[in-house]
Amino acid sequence: MYAKLLIISFFILSACSQQYFDQPQPIDGKNIYAFPAPFQGIWTDGKDSLIVAKYFFANIEYSSLSLPYTKRDTTAYALFRGSKVYPYDSIRQQILGVGTSFEVRNDSIYYEIRESLEVQLGRKAFLRQVGDQFVLNVKGDNDWWELFLMGVTDQRKLVVTYPSIDAMIEQDINPVLSNTEEDYFEVRWTTKQFNQLIKNNVFSDTLLFIEQQN
């Protein structure tokens, strides 16, 4: 898949709930605006793809969806026109991508959507190093930050994880604001503290674990 970070929303990119932070982490880390060489390349799980270049990453995901045929004109996320369905944002009234074919079976509609996200490293997205891993900080439209921990294993797999809300609460790291979809944290983690968080499996929710394409 083209790699939401964050944004995410890295990467954006798949969690049951999203965790937001008031500032980039770790607080004593230096901003890095280029992906290290081991991270660069095309990574895939056979269907989705993540492309990591020196200064940006791109994530492409394919998802299979279905809905009752009677809902085809009322969904807030899809727009049906002729023989195609288009990803749609009903709030902004904007088509978000190209149309794909759909199939009607047993009073249900089946279709596949392609979602893509590109993140350019710069003022709103950068890395900070923690040991041999890197924290991807991505600033959202709400001015809060999402964090993704990135590492490359000896088996040439790229691993991207994000904080587990349950693990943070177990460490007495509680959100200042929370709802069913989002949790907001005000933290000041140093690199030393961040390493301890990794050892305590706070970054235990895996977003990506994919191989590099030869």
Tab-separated table of C-alpha atoms in Angstrom:
chain	number	residue	atom	x	y	z
A	1	MET	CA	0.000	0.000	0.000
A	2	TYR	CA	1.224	3.565	-0.500
A	3	ALA	CA	2.168	4.310	3.004
A	4	LYS	CA	-1.361	7.472	6.729
A	5	LEU	CA	1.316	7.818	8.348
A	6	LEU	CA	-0.738	8.705	9.635
A	7	ILE	CA	-2.577	10.889	7.787
A	8	ILE	CA	-2.425	8.917	8.736
A	9	SER	CA	-4.322	10.561	9.303
A	10	PHE	CA	-1.344	7.940	8.714
A	11	PHE	CA	-1.235	6.555	8.337
A	12	ILE	CA	-3.827	7.807	9.003
A	13	LEU	CA	-4.162	5.168	8.210
A	14	SER	CA	-7.204	1.655	10.430
A	15	ALA	CA	-7.257	1.982	14.194
A	16	CYS	CA	-10.376	1.374	16.292
A	17	SER	CA	-9.805	4.854	17.705
A	18	GLN	CA	-7.320	7.567	16.900
A	19	GLN	CA	-4.866	8.940	19.429
A	20	TYR	CA	-3.854	12.572	19.132
A	21	PHE	CA	-1.025	14.379	20.935
A	22	ASP	CA	-0.588	18.072	21.622
A	23	GLN	CA	3.002	18.190	20.327
A	24	PRO	CA	5.561	16.074	18.432
A	25	GLN	CA	7.347	13.319	20.358
A	26	PRO	CA	9.851	12.714	21.798
A	27	ILE	CA	10.163	16.326	22.887
A	28	ASP	CA	13.981	16.296	22.911
A	29	GLY	CA	14.300	14.681	19.471
A	30	LYS	CA	15.542	16.437	16.361
A	31	ASN	CA	13.316	16.737	13.317
A	32	ILE	CA	14.393	14.516	10.423
A	33	TYR	CA	13.023	15.365	6.986
A	34	ALA	CA	14.202	12.330	4.993
A	35	PHE	CA	13.487	8.622	5.366
A	36	PRO	CA	16.647	6.559	6.039
A	37	ALA	CA	17.775	4.332	3.155
A	38	PRO	CA	16.557	1.037	4.748
A	39	PHE	CA	13.007	2.399	4.773
A	40	GLN	CA	12.990	3.486	1.147
A	41	GLY	CA	11.397	1.248	-1.452
A	42	ILE	CA	8.108	-0.423	-2.310
A	43	TRP	CA	6.537	-2.498	0.435
A	44	THR	CA	3.544	-4.760	-0.117
A	45	ASP	CA	1.411	-7.427	1.499
A	46	GLY	CA	0.349	-8.741	-1.904
A	47	LYS	CA	-2.612	-6.405	-2.250
A	48	ASP	CA	-1.992	-3.049	-0.620
A	49	SER	CA	1.231	-1.135	-1.179
A	50	LEU	CA	3.408	1.353	0.656
A	51	ILE	CA	5.895	3.450	-1.284
A	52	VAL	CA	8.569	5.162	0.771
A	53	ALA	CA	10.759	7.674	-1.037
A	54	LYS	CA	13.391	9.905	0.480
A	55	TYR	CA	11.074	12.806	1.259
A	56	PHE	CA	7.569	11.336	1.149
A	57	PHE	CA	5.519	8.197	1.467
A	58	ALA	CA	2.373	7.096	-0.275
A	59	ASN	CA	-0.154	4.539	0.864
A	60	ILE	CA	-2.689	2.688	-1.324
A	61	GLU	CA	-5.322	0.436	0.232
A	62	TYR	CA	-8.038	-1.680	-1.338
A	63	SER	CA	-11.130	-2.580	0.661
A	64	SER	CA	-14.092	-4.787	-0.242
A	65	LEU	CA	-17.423	-3.330	0.861
A	66	SER	CA	-21.086	-4.218	0.637
A	67	LEU	CA	-24.382	-2.563	1.487
A	68	PRO	CA	-28.105	-3.259	0.931
A	69	TYR	CA	-29.211	-2.365	-2.575
A	70	THR	CA	-31.883	-0.042	-1.164
A	71	LYS	CA	-29.156	2.066	0.500
A	72	ARG	CA	-27.283	2.837	-2.706
A	73	ASP	CA	-28.608	6.407	-2.958
A	74	THR	CA	-28.360	7.313	0.726
A	75	THR	CA	-24.861	6.274	1.782
A	76	ALA	CA	-22.628	9.128	2.926
A	77	TYR	CA	-19.481	7.406	1.691
A	78	ALA	CA	-20.314	6.292	-1.839
A	79	LEU	CA	-21.929	7.869	-4.871
A	80	PHE	CA	-23.550	5.581	-7.453
A	81	ARG	CA	-23.690	6.856	-11.013
A	82	GLY	CA	-24.511	4.554	-13.904
A	83	SER	CA	-22.495	1.366	-13.589
A	84	LYS	CA	-19.862	2.776	-11.219
A	85	VAL	CA	-19.517	3.696	-7.571
A	86	TYR	CA	-17.334	6.614	-6.446
A	87	PRO	CA	-15.851	7.220	-2.974
A	88	TYR	CA	-17.708	10.262	-1.687
A	89	ASP	CA	-17.551	12.788	1.148
A	90	SER	CA	-21.158	13.846	1.738
A	91	ILE	CA	-20.174	16.669	4.117
A	92	ARG	CA	-17.942	18.409	1.596
A	93	GLN	CA	-20.012	16.989	-1.281
A	94	GLN	CA	-16.834	15.902	-3.002
A	95	ILE	CA	-15.847	12.798	-4.948
A	96	LEU	CA	-12.637	11.417	-3.430
A	97	GLY	CA	-11.415	9.087	-6.160
A	98	VAL	CA	-12.072	7.333	-9.442
A	99	GLY	CA	-15.119	5.162	-9.962
A	100	THR	CA	-15.086	1.371	-9.860
A	101	SER	CA	-17.603	-1.213	-11.012
A	102	PHE	CA	-20.044	-2.764	-8.578
A	103	GLU	CA	-21.994	-6.001	-8.543
A	104	VAL	CA	-25.519	-6.688	-7.294
A	105	ARG	CA	-26.056	-10.077	-5.622
A	106	ASN	CA	-29.003	-11.130	-3.459
A	107	ASP	CA	-30.288	-7.573	-2.941
A	108	SER	CA	-26.844	-6.335	-1.893
A	109	ILE	CA	-24.215	-4.284	-3.683
A	110	TYR	CA	-20.591	-5.428	-3.602
A	111	TYR	CA	-17.737	-3.203	-4.642
A	112	GLU	CA	-14.087	-2.456	-3.964
A	113	ILE	CA	-12.682	0.945	-3.111
A	114	ARG	CA	-9.164	2.241	-3.545
A	115	GLU	CA	-7.973	4.713	-0.947
A	116	SER	CA	-4.686	6.566	-1.287
A	117	LEU	CA	-2.779	8.920	0.945
A	118	GLU	CA	0.428	10.816	0.306
A	119	VAL	CA	2.446	12.566	2.989
A	120	GLN	CA	5.319	14.905	2.222
A	121	LEU	CA	7.884	15.314	4.981
A	122	GLY	CA	8.145	18.933	6.043
A	123	ARG	CA	6.584	21.311	8.548
A	124	LYS	CA	3.590	19.060	9.253
A	125	ALA	CA	5.264	15.656	9.010
A	126	PHE	CA	8.719	14.583	10.114
A	127	LEU	CA	10.656	11.824	11.851
A	128	ARG	CA	12.369	11.747	15.223
A	129	GLN	CA	14.755	8.922	16.062
A	130	VAL	CA	14.409	6.595	19.036
A	131	GLY	CA	17.151	3.958	19.021
A	132	ASP	CA	17.057	2.164	15.671
A	133	GLN	CA	13.418	3.129	15.109
A	134	PHE	CA	11.782	6.365	14.047
A	135	VAL	CA	8.681	8.161	15.250
A	136	LEU	CA	6.649	9.616	12.407
A	137	ASN	CA	4.858	12.726	13.661
A	138	VAL	CA	1.995	13.901	11.468
A	139	LYS	CA	-0.005	17.046	12.178
A	140	GLY	CA	-3.712	16.822	11.402
A	141	ASP	CA	-6.209	19.483	10.410
A	142	ASN	CA	-7.164	19.768	14.089
A	143	ASP	CA	-3.579	20.932	14.915
A	144	TRP	CA	-2.960	17.815	17.023
A	145	TRP	CA	-0.351	15.201	16.155
A	146	GLU	CA	-0.564	11.500	15.395
A	147	LEU	CA	2.399	9.240	16.209
A	148	PHE	CA	3.557	6.161	14.325
A	149	LEU	CA	6.592	4.096	15.290
A	150	MET	CA	8.450	2.734	12.257
A	151	GLY	CA	11.135	0.072	12.102
A	152	VAL	CA	12.701	-2.379	9.650
A	153	THR	CA	13.325	-5.937	10.836
A	154	ASP	CA	16.241	-8.208	9.929
A	155	GLN	CA	13.837	-10.116	7.685
A	156	ARG	CA	13.356	-6.995	5.557
A	157	LYS	CA	9.882	-6.290	6.815
A	158	LEU	CA	8.600	-2.819	7.570
A	159	VAL	CA	6.726	-2.560	10.860
A	160	VAL	CA	4.497	0.409	11.688
A	161	THR	CA	2.810	0.564	15.091
A	162	TYR	CA	0.791	3.150	16.985
A	163	PRO	CA	-0.031	3.640	20.662
A	164	SER	CA	-2.498	1.313	22.325
A	165	ILE	CA	-5.034	3.255	24.373
A	166	ASP	CA	-5.353	0.355	26.833
A	167	ALA	CA	-1.584	0.127	27.282
A	168	MET	CA	-1.321	3.877	27.902
A	169	ILE	CA	-4.045	3.821	30.517
A	170	GLU	CA	-2.266	0.897	32.210
A	171	GLN	CA	0.786	3.177	32.432
A	172	ASP	CA	-1.382	5.932	33.980
A	173	ILE	CA	-1.233	7.949	30.772
A	174	ASN	CA	-4.771	9.243	30.526
A	175	PRO	CA	-6.374	11.396	27.837
A	176	VAL	CA	-7.450	14.942	28.613
A	177	LEU	CA	-10.402	14.410	26.294
A	178	SER	CA	-11.921	11.235	24.924
A	179	ASN	CA	-14.880	10.053	22.877
A	180	THR	CA	-15.822	6.861	21.052
A	181	GLU	CA	-13.508	7.614	18.116
A	182	GLU	CA	-10.707	9.840	19.429
A	183	ASP	CA	-8.434	10.250	22.432
A	184	TYR	CA	-6.390	13.399	23.095
A	185	PHE	CA	-3.218	13.416	25.189
A	186	GLU	CA	-0.944	16.122	26.566
A	187	VAL	CA	2.420	14.455	27.159
A	188	ARG	CA	6.089	15.423	27.378
A	189	TRP	CA	7.999	12.237	26.569
A	190	THR	CA	11.782	12.411	26.375
A	191	THR	CA	13.731	9.947	24.233
A	192	LYS	CA	14.611	7.984	27.367
A	193	GLN	CA	10.956	7.818	28.387
A	194	PHE	CA	9.941	6.889	24.852
A	195	ASN	CA	12.336	3.936	24.896
A	196	GLN	CA	10.718	2.776	28.121
A	197	LEU	CA	7.267	3.092	26.557
A	198	ILE	CA	8.420	0.837	23.716
A	199	LYS	CA	9.753	-1.722	26.219
A	200	ASN	CA	6.402	-1.562	28.045
A	201	ASN	CA	4.599	-2.358	24.760
A	202	VAL	CA	2.723	0.930	24.627
A	203	PHE	CA	3.275	0.904	20.855
A	204	SER	CA	1.671	-2.482	20.478
A	205	ASP	CA	-1.084	-1.911	17.920
A	206	THR	CA	0.313	-2.943	14.539
A	207	LEU	CA	-0.798	-0.925	11.543
A	208	LEU	CA	1.546	-2.444	8.959
A	209	PHE	CA	3.842	-5.455	8.805
A	210	ILE	CA	4.788	-5.912	5.174
A	211	GLU	CA	7.652	-7.149	3.026
A	212	GLN	CA	9.752	-5.197	0.602
A	213	GLN	CA	9.019	-5.872	-3.037
A	214	ASN	CA	12.021	-7.187	-4.945
